Amino acid sequence: MRINPLKLRNTHLIVEKYLVASFPWSSDMGNEVANTLGLNHVTLETKQFPDGESYIRYPIDITTYEGLILIQRAYPEQNNRLIQTMLAIHAARDMGIKNIHIVLPYLPYSRQDKRFRDGEPISLNTILSLLSLLGASSLITVDVHKPDAFKAPNMRCINVEPFDLYAGKIGNVSNAVLLSPDIGSLWRVKKVSEYLGIPFSYLEKFRDRVTGEITMKPKELDVTGKEVFIIDDIIATGGTIIEATRILKSMGATRVYAIATHCLLLNMADSRMLEAGVSSITCSNTIPTKYTEVYVNQSVIKALRGLIA
Ligand code: R5P
């Protein structure tokens, strides 16, 4: 006889291991995760009250599940979407869900991972601490800005790397260089290079912490007659890629391609990058754009398998 979970609700008998719950703009990912892992999937209800406050609701009784995989694309509207995530975690914990695994493919506030100027918060730590305090057991993100800074008390932090996917996208090229626009992302190009066996280097970048203005210093780098693939975690204003492209072109690069995991593309960054001479822009689906060509879902699923096994 098939057990009816509704009848067991009041007995607190757990009949299912994991439920996948995704926010509406993340349901493509939610569906793929659930289908691949053979789990049920629901889309959370959301609305905004007239005063701007957020509302979320699980559309089914989640108390018959032992664990929850919560998927939220936290950009755009990152402040609102982080609040939604927190409401969903706390509600699930409140309802007795033991294991709560969060997937935020793009982690907002991750670039403020230290106190750059006196008096600033370390915003990344604030966000991670809140998620952990509210009851998240683990947090999966993709290509976090600085993996070393991605840690929190009582919450497992897992960074999914998309570098094999980037290598697959670049494919067999000759006379090419992989380039990090600053030393902070050098490890990324090094990892992609391990798959492709092509040389890699970086530029020296300085950002004015008050104005945000970027300056770059060309270093000894032979890009004459070469195709250059710039690989970075984030394209926000596009300033970094534009300045790097200007320098690379002046040094004789034939073509410059931009590859980034999280494409925020602020203030028409894409048009400005293309005007500056970038031949193509390739982004992942952590933030869907018309440049999305790399799909990280299966890499995220691999990380989830390790958590729910
Ligand atoms: C900085 O350290 C990051 O890796 C990116 O290079 C940066 O966030 C890109 O920002 P933007 O597009 O505004 O120059």
PDB file of C-alpha atoms and ligand atoms in Angstrom:
ATOM      1  CA  MET A   1       0.000   0.000   0.000  1.00  0.00           C
ATOM      2  CA  ARG A   2       1.311   3.476  -0.924  1.00  0.00           C
ATOM      3  CA  ILE A   3       1.849   5.719   2.110  1.00  0.00           C
ATOM      4  CA  ASN A   4      -0.027   9.006   1.878  1.00  0.00           C
ATOM      5  CA  PRO A   5       2.338  11.700   3.181  1.00  0.00           C
ATOM      6  CA  LEU A   6      -0.599  13.967   4.018  1.00  0.00           C
ATOM      7  CA  LYS A   7      -1.913  11.409   6.492  1.00  0.00           C
ATOM      8  CA  LEU A   8       1.457  11.259   8.180  1.00  0.00           C
ATOM      9  CA  ARG A   9       1.919  15.007   8.517  1.00  0.00           C
ATOM     10  CA  ASN A  10       0.955  15.122  12.177  1.00  0.00           C
ATOM     11  CA  THR A  11       3.005  12.120  13.136  1.00  0.00           C
ATOM     12  CA  HIS A  12       6.208  13.888  11.986  1.00  0.00           C
ATOM     13  CA  LEU A  13       7.147  10.746  10.142  1.00  0.00           C
ATOM     14  CA  ILE A  14       9.635  11.621   7.427  1.00  0.00           C
ATOM     15  CA  VAL A  15       8.687  10.022   4.132  1.00  0.00           C
ATOM     16  CA  GLU A  16      10.962  11.817   1.633  1.00  0.00           C
ATOM     17  CA  LYS A  17      14.601  12.701   1.881  1.00  0.00           C
ATOM     18  CA  TYR A  18      15.006  15.931  -0.089  1.00  0.00           C
ATOM     19  CA  LEU A  19      12.796  18.508  -1.734  1.00  0.00           C
ATOM     20  CA  VAL A  20      14.138  20.992  -4.290  1.00  0.00           C
ATOM     21  CA  ALA A  21      12.568  24.439  -3.883  1.00  0.00           C
ATOM     22  CA  SER A  22      13.506  27.215  -6.250  1.00  0.00           C
ATOM     23  CA  PHE A  23      12.542  30.832  -6.651  1.00  0.00           C
ATOM     24  CA  PRO A  24      10.567  31.549  -9.848  1.00  0.00           C
ATOM     25  CA  TRP A  25      13.500  33.012 -11.812  1.00  0.00           C
ATOM     26  CA  SER A  26      15.615  29.973 -10.881  1.00  0.00           C
ATOM     27  CA  SER A  27      13.140  27.239 -11.739  1.00  0.00           C
ATOM     28  CA  ASP A  28      15.069  26.156 -14.864  1.00  0.00           C
ATOM     29  CA  MET A  29      17.922  25.248 -12.542  1.00  0.00           C
ATOM     30  CA  GLY A  30      15.539  23.824  -9.939  1.00  0.00           C
ATOM     31  CA  ASN A  31      13.931  21.541 -12.517  1.00  0.00           C
ATOM     32  CA  GLU A  32      17.252  20.248 -13.808  1.00  0.00           C
ATOM     33  CA  VAL A  33      18.545  19.608 -10.283  1.00  0.00           C
ATOM     34  CA  ALA A  34      15.343  17.781  -9.285  1.00  0.00           C
ATOM     35  CA  ASN A  35      15.115  15.738 -12.502  1.00  0.00           C
ATOM     36  CA  THR A  36      18.747  14.703 -12.391  1.00  0.00           C
ATOM     37  CA  LEU A  37      18.661  13.770  -8.717  1.00  0.00           C
ATOM     38  CA  GLY A  38      15.183  12.186  -8.903  1.00  0.00           C
ATOM     39  CA  LEU A  39      13.668  14.584  -6.360  1.00  0.00           C
ATOM     40  CA  ASN A  40      10.429  16.542  -6.175  1.00  0.00           C
ATOM     41  CA  HIS A  41      10.566  20.217  -7.142  1.00  0.00           C
ATOM     42  CA  VAL A  42       8.403  23.162  -6.156  1.00  0.00           C
ATOM     43  CA  THR A  43       8.580  26.823  -7.067  1.00  0.00           C
ATOM     44  CA  LEU A  44       8.262  29.166  -4.114  1.00  0.00           C
ATOM     45  CA  GLU A  45       5.527  31.768  -4.114  1.00  0.00           C
ATOM     46  CA  THR A  46       6.820  35.306  -3.837  1.00  0.00           C
ATOM     47  CA  LYS A  47       5.349  38.770  -3.728  1.00  0.00           C
ATOM     48  CA  GLN A  48       6.245  42.221  -2.572  1.00  0.00           C
ATOM     49  CA  PHE A  49       4.008  44.043  -0.123  1.00  0.00           C
ATOM     50  CA  PRO A  50       3.008  47.607  -1.046  1.00  0.00           C
ATOM     51  CA  ASP A  51       5.643  48.973   1.354  1.00  0.00           C
ATOM     52  CA  GLY A  52       8.373  46.971  -0.388  1.00  0.00           C
ATOM     53  CA  GLU A  53       8.721  44.152   2.133  1.00  0.00           C
ATOM     54  CA  SER A  54       9.173  40.620   0.783  1.00  0.00           C
ATOM     55  CA  TYR A  55       6.828  37.676   1.117  1.00  0.00           C
ATOM     56  CA  ILE A  56       7.629  34.045   0.365  1.00  0.00           C
ATOM     57  CA  ARG A  57       5.669  30.835   0.801  1.00  0.00           C
ATOM     58  CA  TYR A  58       6.295  27.138   0.256  1.00  0.00           C
ATOM     59  CA  PRO A  59       3.328  25.996  -1.841  1.00  0.00           C
ATOM     60  CA  ILE A  60       3.275  22.499  -0.274  1.00  0.00           C
ATOM     61  CA  ASP A  61       3.710  21.001   3.161  1.00  0.00           C
ATOM     62  CA  ILE A  62       7.481  20.642   3.455  1.00  0.00           C
ATOM     63  CA  THR A  63       7.469  18.995   6.874  1.00  0.00           C
ATOM     64  CA  THR A  64       7.418  15.518   5.350  1.00  0.00           C
ATOM     65  CA  TYR A  65      10.903  16.106   3.954  1.00  0.00           C
ATOM     66  CA  GLU A  66      14.090  15.563   5.831  1.00  0.00           C
ATOM     67  CA  GLY A  67      16.088  18.039   3.778  1.00  0.00           C
ATOM     68  CA  LEU A  68      15.746  20.937   1.419  1.00  0.00           C
ATOM     69  CA  ILE A  69      17.742  22.184  -1.553  1.00  0.00           C
ATOM     70  CA  LEU A  70      16.925  25.852  -1.995  1.00  0.00           C
ATOM     71  CA  ILE A  71      17.918  27.496  -5.277  1.00  0.00           C
ATOM     72  CA  GLN A  72      18.027  31.241  -5.681  1.00  0.00           C
ATOM     73  CA  ARG A  73      19.541  33.335  -8.459  1.00  0.00           C
ATOM     74  CA  ALA A  74      20.402  36.246  -6.226  1.00  0.00           C
ATOM     75  CA  TYR A  75      20.975  38.798  -8.985  1.00  0.00           C
ATOM     76  CA  PRO A  76      19.472  41.189 -10.031  1.00  0.00           C
ATOM     77  CA  GLU A  77      17.623  42.658  -7.016  1.00  0.00           C
ATOM     78  CA  GLN A  78      20.236  41.129  -4.760  1.00  0.00           C
ATOM     79  CA  ASN A  79      19.089  42.849  -1.553  1.00  0.00           C
ATOM     80  CA  ASN A  80      15.510  41.679  -1.976  1.00  0.00           C
ATOM     81  CA  ARG A  81      16.544  38.204  -3.101  1.00  0.00           C
ATOM     82  CA  LEU A  82      18.870  37.745  -0.156  1.00  0.00           C
ATOM     83  CA  ILE A  83      16.024  38.644   2.197  1.00  0.00           C
ATOM     84  CA  GLN A  84      13.791  36.129   0.386  1.00  0.00           C
ATOM     85  CA  THR A  85      16.484  33.489   0.831  1.00  0.00           C
ATOM     86  CA  MET A  86      16.767  34.254   4.527  1.00  0.00           C
ATOM     87  CA  LEU A  87      12.994  34.061   4.993  1.00  0.00           C
ATOM     88  CA  ALA A  88      12.935  30.701   3.199  1.00  0.00           C
ATOM     89  CA  ILE A  89      15.805  29.249   5.257  1.00  0.00           C
ATOM     90  CA  HIS A  90      14.365  30.393   8.557  1.00  0.00           C
ATOM     91  CA  ALA A  91      10.856  29.169   7.695  1.00  0.00           C
ATOM     92  CA  ALA A  92      12.208  25.743   6.729  1.00  0.00           C
ATOM     93  CA  ARG A  93      14.265  25.507   9.901  1.00  0.00           C
ATOM     94  CA  ASP A  94      11.241  26.611  11.914  1.00  0.00           C
ATOM     95  CA  MET A  95       9.221  23.820  10.343  1.00  0.00           C
ATOM     96  CA  GLY A  96      11.787  21.294  11.473  1.00  0.00           C
ATOM     97  CA  ILE A  97      13.799  20.691   8.280  1.00  0.00           C
ATOM     98  CA  LYS A  98      17.186  19.384   9.363  1.00  0.00           C
ATOM     99  CA  ASN A  99      19.390  19.737   6.313  1.00  0.00           C
ATOM    100  CA  ILE A 100      19.095  22.920   4.313  1.00  0.00           C
ATOM    101  CA  HIS A 101      21.430  23.260   1.345  1.00  0.00           C
ATOM    102  CA  ILE A 102      21.410  26.623  -0.376  1.00  0.00           C
ATOM    103  CA  VAL A 103      22.464  27.211  -3.983  1.00  0.00           C
ATOM    104  CA  LEU A 104      23.231  30.840  -4.791  1.00  0.00           C
ATOM    105  CA  PRO A 105      24.957  30.512  -8.186  1.00  0.00           C
ATOM    106  CA  TYR A 106      26.130  34.128  -7.874  1.00  0.00           C
ATOM    107  CA  LEU A 107      26.965  35.242  -4.353  1.00  0.00           C
ATOM    108  CA  PRO A 108      26.191  38.937  -3.859  1.00  0.00           C
ATOM    109  CA  TYR A 109      28.510  40.991  -1.650  1.00  0.00           C
ATOM    110  CA  SER A 110      31.365  38.559  -2.252  1.00  0.00           C
ATOM    111  CA  ARG A 111      33.718  41.256  -3.526  1.00  0.00           C
ATOM    112  CA  GLN A 112      33.655  43.093  -0.185  1.00  0.00           C
ATOM    113  CA  ASP A 113      35.664  40.295   1.389  1.00  0.00           C
ATOM    114  CA  LYS A 114      37.882  42.520   3.480  1.00  0.00           C
ATOM    115  CA  ARG A 115      37.946  45.924   5.127  1.00  0.00           C
ATOM    116  CA  PHE A 116      39.463  47.935   2.293  1.00  0.00           C
ATOM    117  CA  ARG A 117      38.984  51.221   4.190  1.00  0.00           C
ATOM    118  CA  ASP A 118      38.628  51.823   7.923  1.00  0.00           C
ATOM    119  CA  GLY A 119      35.054  51.655   9.118  1.00  0.00           C
ATOM    120  CA  GLU A 120      33.802  49.308   6.400  1.00  0.00           C
ATOM    121  CA  PRO A 121      32.036  45.997   7.086  1.00  0.00           C
ATOM    122  CA  ILE A 122      33.347  42.758   5.655  1.00  0.00           C
ATOM    123  CA  SER A 123      30.060  42.324   3.830  1.00  0.00           C
ATOM    124  CA  LEU A 124      30.776  38.788   2.621  1.00  0.00           C
ATOM    125  CA  ASN A 125      31.119  37.665   6.256  1.00  0.00           C
ATOM    126  CA  THR A 126      27.908  39.448   7.188  1.00  0.00           C
ATOM    127  CA  ILE A 127      25.944  37.591   4.517  1.00  0.00           C
ATOM    128  CA  LEU A 128      27.520  34.202   5.272  1.00  0.00           C
ATOM    129  CA  SER A 129      27.005  34.605   9.022  1.00  0.00           C
ATOM    130  CA  LEU A 130      23.342  35.471   8.526  1.00  0.00           C
ATOM    131  CA  LEU A 131      22.693  32.450   6.290  1.00  0.00           C
ATOM    132  CA  SER A 132      24.420  30.198   8.779  1.00  0.00           C
ATOM    133  CA  LEU A 133      22.686  31.675  11.833  1.00  0.00           C
ATOM    134  CA  LEU A 134      19.283  31.259  10.200  1.00  0.00           C
ATOM    135  CA  GLY A 135      19.896  27.558   9.732  1.00  0.00           C
ATOM    136  CA  ALA A 136      21.592  26.873   6.396  1.00  0.00           C
ATOM    137  CA  SER A 137      23.653  23.684   6.613  1.00  0.00           C
ATOM    138  CA  SER A 138      25.642  24.438   3.480  1.00  0.00           C
ATOM    139  CA  LEU A 139      25.981  27.000   0.742  1.00  0.00           C
ATOM    140  CA  ILE A 140      27.004  26.211  -2.814  1.00  0.00           C
ATOM    141  CA  THR A 141      28.074  28.997  -5.107  1.00  0.00           C
ATOM    142  CA  VAL A 142      29.903  29.161  -8.421  1.00  0.00           C
ATOM    143  CA  ASP A 143      33.306  30.772  -8.952  1.00  0.00           C
ATOM    144  CA  VAL A 144      33.278  32.818  -5.767  1.00  0.00           C
ATOM    145  CA  HIS A 145      35.412  35.945  -5.917  1.00  0.00           C
ATOM    146  CA  LYS A 146      38.028  34.731  -3.434  1.00  0.00           C
ATOM    147  CA  PRO A 147      37.722  31.085  -2.372  1.00  0.00           C
ATOM    148  CA  ASP A 148      39.943  31.625   0.688  1.00  0.00           C
ATOM    149  CA  ALA A 149      37.471  34.136   2.099  1.00  0.00           C
ATOM    150  CA  PHE A 150      34.472  31.910   1.467  1.00  0.00           C
ATOM    151  CA  LYS A 151      33.901  30.322   4.873  1.00  0.00           C
ATOM    152  CA  ALA A 152      31.439  30.590   7.738  1.00  0.00           C
ATOM    153  CA  PRO A 153      30.945  29.077  11.151  1.00  0.00           C
ATOM    154  CA  ASN A 154      28.629  26.034  11.153  1.00  0.00           C
ATOM    155  CA  MET A 155      27.894  26.177   7.430  1.00  0.00           C
ATOM    156  CA  ARG A 156      29.734  24.243   4.759  1.00  0.00           C
ATOM    157  CA  CYS A 157      30.781  26.558   1.944  1.00  0.00           C
ATOM    158  CA  ILE A 158      31.336  24.907  -1.434  1.00  0.00           C
ATOM    159  CA  ASN A 159      32.730  26.740  -4.440  1.00  0.00           C
ATOM    160  CA  VAL A 160      31.945  25.132  -7.800  1.00  0.00           C
ATOM    161  CA  GLU A 161      34.610  25.895 -10.381  1.00  0.00           C
ATOM    162  CA  PRO A 162      33.560  26.288 -14.029  1.00  0.00           C
ATOM    163  CA  PHE A 163      37.084  26.172 -15.477  1.00  0.00           C
ATOM    164  CA  ASP A 164      36.728  22.829 -17.266  1.00  0.00           C
ATOM    165  CA  LEU A 165      33.679  24.316 -19.008  1.00  0.00           C
ATOM    166  CA  TYR A 166      35.672  27.372 -20.086  1.00  0.00           C
ATOM    167  CA  ALA A 167      38.421  25.159 -21.452  1.00  0.00           C
ATOM    168  CA  GLY A 168      35.795  23.231 -23.432  1.00  0.00           C
ATOM    169  CA  LYS A 169      34.428  26.488 -24.805  1.00  0.00           C
ATOM    170  CA  ILE A 170      37.836  27.786 -25.887  1.00  0.00           C
ATOM    171  CA  GLY A 171      38.748  24.440 -27.422  1.00  0.00           C
ATOM    172  CA  ASN A 172      41.792  23.860 -29.595  1.00  0.00           C
ATOM    173  CA  VAL A 173      43.488  27.165 -30.268  1.00  0.00           C
ATOM    174  CA  SER A 174      46.992  27.967 -31.329  1.00  0.00           C
ATOM    175  CA  ASN A 175      48.799  31.256 -31.007  1.00  0.00           C
ATOM    176  CA  ALA A 176      46.633  32.196 -28.046  1.00  0.00           C
ATOM    177  CA  VAL A 177      47.167  33.498 -24.512  1.00  0.00           C
ATOM    178  CA  LEU A 178      44.875  33.282 -21.488  1.00  0.00           C
ATOM    179  CA  LEU A 179      44.882  36.493 -19.530  1.00  0.00           C
ATOM    180  CA  SER A 180      43.759  37.507 -16.086  1.00  0.00           C
ATOM    181  CA  PRO A 181      42.952  41.218 -15.861  1.00  0.00           C
ATOM    182  CA  ASP A 182      44.566  41.340 -12.412  1.00  0.00           C
ATOM    183  CA  ILE A 183      46.753  39.220 -10.194  1.00  0.00           C
ATOM    184  CA  GLY A 184      43.732  38.248  -8.072  1.00  0.00           C
ATOM    185  CA  SER A 185      42.295  36.161 -10.909  1.00  0.00           C
ATOM    186  CA  LEU A 186      45.582  34.648 -12.038  1.00  0.00           C
ATOM    187  CA  TRP A 187      44.694  31.316 -10.418  1.00  0.00           C
ATOM    188  CA  ARG A 188      41.634  31.144 -12.680  1.00  0.00           C
ATOM    189  CA  VAL A 189      43.587  31.358 -15.938  1.00  0.00           C
ATOM    190  CA  LYS A 190      46.153  28.970 -14.533  1.00  0.00           C
ATOM    191  CA  LYS A 191      43.418  26.385 -13.966  1.00  0.00           C
ATOM    192  CA  VAL A 192      41.971  26.838 -17.467  1.00  0.00           C
ATOM    193  CA  SER A 193      45.482  26.576 -18.864  1.00  0.00           C
ATOM    194  CA  GLU A 194      45.956  23.223 -17.119  1.00  0.00           C
ATOM    195  CA  TYR A 195      43.205  21.822 -19.378  1.00  0.00           C
ATOM    196  CA  LEU A 196      44.439  23.450 -22.587  1.00  0.00           C
ATOM    197  CA  GLY A 197      48.182  23.708 -22.191  1.00  0.00           C
ATOM    198  CA  ILE A 198      48.357  27.269 -23.507  1.00  0.00           C
ATOM    199  CA  PRO A 199      50.300  30.098 -21.857  1.00  0.00           C
ATOM    200  CA  PHE A 200      48.734  32.452 -19.342  1.00  0.00           C
ATOM    201  CA  SER A 201      49.565  35.779 -17.767  1.00  0.00           C
ATOM    202  CA  TYR A 202      48.019  38.809 -16.048  1.00  0.00           C
ATOM    203  CA  LEU A 203      47.907  42.586 -16.075  1.00  0.00           C
ATOM    204  CA  GLU A 204      48.533  44.808 -13.091  1.00  0.00           C
ATOM    205  CA  LYS A 205      45.286  46.511 -12.146  1.00  0.00           C
ATOM    206  CA  PHE A 206      44.644  49.239  -9.600  1.00  0.00           C
ATOM    207  CA  ARG A 207      41.186  50.321  -8.519  1.00  0.00           C
ATOM    208  CA  ASP A 208      40.610  53.593  -6.695  1.00  0.00           C
ATOM    209  CA  ARG A 209      38.617  52.421  -3.679  1.00  0.00           C
ATOM    210  CA  VAL A 210      36.715  55.713  -3.483  1.00  0.00           C
ATOM    211  CA  THR A 211      35.924  56.501  -7.141  1.00  0.00           C
ATOM    212  CA  GLY A 212      36.064  52.916  -8.438  1.00  0.00           C
ATOM    213  CA  GLU A 213      38.271  54.135 -11.312  1.00  0.00           C
ATOM    214  CA  ILE A 214      40.516  51.484 -12.844  1.00  0.00           C
ATOM    215  CA  THR A 215      44.053  51.889 -14.108  1.00  0.00           C
ATOM    216  CA  MET A 216      46.189  49.127 -15.542  1.00  0.00           C
ATOM    217  CA  LYS A 217      49.861  48.728 -16.121  1.00  0.00           C
ATOM    218  CA  PRO A 218      50.982  46.590 -19.029  1.00  0.00           C
ATOM    219  CA  LYS A 219      53.676  44.225 -17.884  1.00  0.00           C
ATOM    220  CA  GLU A 220      56.118  42.321 -19.963  1.00  0.00           C
ATOM    221  CA  LEU A 221      53.814  40.247 -22.058  1.00  0.00           C
ATOM    222  CA  ASP A 222      54.088  39.090 -25.647  1.00  0.00           C
ATOM    223  CA  VAL A 223      50.674  39.245 -27.240  1.00  0.00           C
ATOM    224  CA  THR A 224      51.747  40.485 -30.657  1.00  0.00           C
ATOM    225  CA  GLY A 225      49.731  38.708 -33.339  1.00  0.00           C
ATOM    226  CA  LYS A 226      47.979  36.594 -30.722  1.00  0.00           C
ATOM    227  CA  GLU A 227      44.400  35.912 -29.716  1.00  0.00           C
ATOM    228  CA  VAL A 228      43.820  36.745 -26.063  1.00  0.00           C
ATOM    229  CA  PHE A 229      41.131  35.181 -23.878  1.00  0.00           C
ATOM    230  CA  ILE A 230      40.475  37.334 -20.814  1.00  0.00           C
ATOM    231  CA  ILE A 231      38.960  35.230 -18.037  1.00  0.00           C
ATOM    232  CA  ASP A 232      37.421  36.826 -14.952  1.00  0.00           C
ATOM    233  CA  ASP A 233      34.804  36.032 -12.330  1.00  0.00           C
ATOM    234  CA  ILE A 234      32.634  39.119 -12.770  1.00  0.00           C
ATOM    235  CA  ILE A 235      31.859  41.676 -15.441  1.00  0.00           C
ATOM    236  CA  ALA A 236      30.114  44.512 -13.624  1.00  0.00           C
ATOM    237  CA  THR A 237      30.700  47.933 -15.232  1.00  0.00           C
ATOM    238  CA  GLY A 238      32.946  46.347 -17.842  1.00  0.00           C
ATOM    239  CA  GLY A 239      35.687  48.837 -16.911  1.00  0.00           C
ATOM    240  CA  THR A 240      38.220  46.097 -16.212  1.00  0.00           C
ATOM    241  CA  ILE A 241      37.734  44.316 -19.554  1.00  0.00           C
ATOM    242  CA  ILE A 242      37.613  47.588 -21.523  1.00  0.00           C
ATOM    243  CA  GLU A 243      40.885  48.840 -20.045  1.00  0.00           C
ATOM    244  CA  ALA A 244      42.531  45.434 -20.513  1.00  0.00           C
ATOM    245  CA  THR A 245      41.382  45.312 -24.142  1.00  0.00           C
ATOM    246  CA  ARG A 246      42.736  48.804 -24.827  1.00  0.00           C
ATOM    247  CA  ILE A 247      46.138  47.766 -23.497  1.00  0.00           C
ATOM    248  CA  LEU A 248      46.184  44.396 -25.245  1.00  0.00           C
ATOM    249  CA  LYS A 249      45.255  45.919 -28.596  1.00  0.00           C
ATOM    250  CA  SER A 250      47.957  48.577 -28.192  1.00  0.00           C
ATOM    251  CA  MET A 251      50.397  45.726 -27.575  1.00  0.00           C
ATOM    252  CA  GLY A 252      49.447  44.033 -30.841  1.00  0.00           C
ATOM    253  CA  ALA A 253      46.835  41.437 -29.846  1.00  0.00           C
ATOM    254  CA  THR A 254      44.779  40.449 -32.908  1.00  0.00           C
ATOM    255  CA  ARG A 255      41.589  39.526 -31.066  1.00  0.00           C
ATOM    256  CA  VAL A 256      40.388  39.797 -27.495  1.00  0.00           C
ATOM    257  CA  TYR A 257      37.643  37.530 -26.133  1.00  0.00           C
ATOM    258  CA  ALA A 258      35.982  38.049 -22.742  1.00  0.00           C
ATOM    259  CA  ILE A 259      34.865  35.105 -20.629  1.00  0.00           C
ATOM    260  CA  ALA A 260      33.283  35.669 -17.228  1.00  0.00           C
ATOM    261  CA  THR A 261      31.190  33.633 -14.854  1.00  0.00           C
ATOM    262  CA  HIS A 262      28.859  36.335 -13.546  1.00  0.00           C
ATOM    263  CA  CYS A 263      27.813  38.949 -16.081  1.00  0.00           C
ATOM    264  CA  LEU A 264      26.102  41.842 -14.355  1.00  0.00           C
ATOM    265  CA  LEU A 265      26.668  44.034 -17.429  1.00  0.00           C
ATOM    266  CA  LEU A 266      25.860  47.362 -15.778  1.00  0.00           C
ATOM    267  CA  ASN A 267      25.264  50.551 -17.782  1.00  0.00           C
ATOM    268  CA  MET A 268      25.368  48.729 -21.129  1.00  0.00           C
ATOM    269  CA  ALA A 269      28.755  47.276 -20.307  1.00  0.00           C
ATOM    270  CA  ASP A 270      28.371  44.795 -23.179  1.00  0.00           C
ATOM    271  CA  SER A 271      27.931  47.482 -25.862  1.00  0.00           C
ATOM    272  CA  ARG A 272      30.846  49.439 -24.445  1.00  0.00           C
ATOM    273  CA  MET A 273      33.046  46.322 -24.375  1.00  0.00           C
ATOM    274  CA  LEU A 274      32.208  45.427 -27.962  1.00  0.00           C
ATOM    275  CA  GLU A 275      32.866  49.037 -29.037  1.00  0.00           C
ATOM    276  CA  ALA A 276      36.223  48.865 -27.260  1.00  0.00           C
ATOM    277  CA  GLY A 277      37.174  45.966 -29.525  1.00  0.00           C
ATOM    278  CA  VAL A 278      36.159  42.847 -27.617  1.00  0.00           C
ATOM    279  CA  SER A 279      35.356  40.203 -30.240  1.00  0.00           C
ATOM    280  CA  SER A 280      32.951  38.163 -28.123  1.00  0.00           C
ATOM    281  CA  ILE A 281      31.538  37.949 -24.617  1.00  0.00           C
ATOM    282  CA  THR A 282      30.873  34.557 -23.030  1.00  0.00           C
ATOM    283  CA  CYS A 283      28.999  34.261 -19.749  1.00  0.00           C
ATOM    284  CA  SER A 284      27.680  31.435 -17.613  1.00  0.00           C
ATOM    285  CA  ASN A 285      24.059  30.921 -16.644  1.00  0.00           C
ATOM    286  CA  THR A 286      24.541  31.997 -13.014  1.00  0.00           C
ATOM    287  CA  ILE A 287      23.034  35.264 -14.260  1.00  0.00           C
ATOM    288  CA  PRO A 288      21.248  34.553 -17.544  1.00  0.00           C
ATOM    289  CA  THR A 289      22.053  37.059 -20.304  1.00  0.00           C
ATOM    290  CA  LYS A 290      22.091  36.946 -24.080  1.00  0.00           C
ATOM    291  CA  TYR A 291      25.783  36.006 -23.767  1.00  0.00           C
ATOM    292  CA  THR A 292      25.100  32.869 -21.703  1.00  0.00           C
ATOM    293  CA  GLU A 293      26.909  29.988 -23.350  1.00  0.00           C
ATOM    294  CA  VAL A 294      28.256  28.068 -20.373  1.00  0.00           C
ATOM    295  CA  TYR A 295      25.842  26.054 -18.214  1.00  0.00           C
ATOM    296  CA  VAL A 296      26.966  25.252 -14.702  1.00  0.00           C
ATOM    297  CA  ASN A 297      23.923  23.216 -13.602  1.00  0.00           C
ATOM    298  CA  GLN A 298      25.578  19.803 -13.875  1.00  0.00           C
ATOM    299  CA  SER A 299      28.626  21.011 -11.920  1.00  0.00           C
ATOM    300  CA  VAL A 300      26.312  22.275  -9.166  1.00  0.00           C
ATOM    301  CA  ILE A 301      24.464  18.937  -9.201  1.00  0.00           C
ATOM    302  CA  LYS A 302      27.776  17.123  -8.748  1.00  0.00           C
ATOM    303  CA  ALA A 303      28.439  19.187  -5.623  1.00  0.00           C
ATOM    304  CA  LEU A 304      24.899  18.527  -4.360  1.00  0.00           C
ATOM    305  CA  ARG A 305      25.316  14.773  -4.827  1.00  0.00           C
ATOM    306  CA  GLY A 306      28.172  14.873  -2.343  1.00  0.00           C
ATOM    307  CA  LEU A 307      25.943  16.607   0.210  1.00  0.00           C
ATOM    308  CA  ILE A 308      22.812  14.522  -0.020  1.00  0.00           C
ATOM    309  CA  ALA A 309      24.357  11.082  -0.511  1.00  0.00           C
TER     310      ALA A 309
HETATM  311  C1  R5P B   1      37.635  42.241  -9.389  1.00  0.00           C
HETATM  312  O1  R5P B   1      38.508  41.933  -8.605  1.00  0.00           O
HETATM  313  C2  R5P B   1      36.835  41.278 -10.175  1.00  0.00           C
HETATM  314  O2  R5P B   1      37.512  40.069 -10.365  1.00  0.00           O
HETATM  315  C3  R5P B   1      36.422  41.859 -11.510  1.00  0.00           C
HETATM  316  O3  R5P B   1      37.572  42.114 -12.291  1.00  0.00           O
HETATM  317  C4  R5P B   1      35.651  43.132 -11.327  1.00  0.00           C
HETATM  318  O4  R5P B   1      34.666  42.955 -10.378  1.00  0.00           O
HETATM  319  C5  R5P B   1      35.036  43.596 -12.617  1.00  0.00           C
HETATM  320  O5  R5P B   1      34.353  44.785 -12.390  1.00  0.00           O
HETATM  321  P1  R5P B   1      34.125  45.829 -13.544  1.00  0.00           P
HETATM  322  O6  R5P B   1      33.474  45.108 -14.674  1.00  0.00           O
HETATM  323  O7  R5P B   1      33.227  46.863 -12.929  1.00  0.00           O
HETATM  324  O8  R5P B   1      35.450  46.409 -13.908  1.00  0.00           O
END
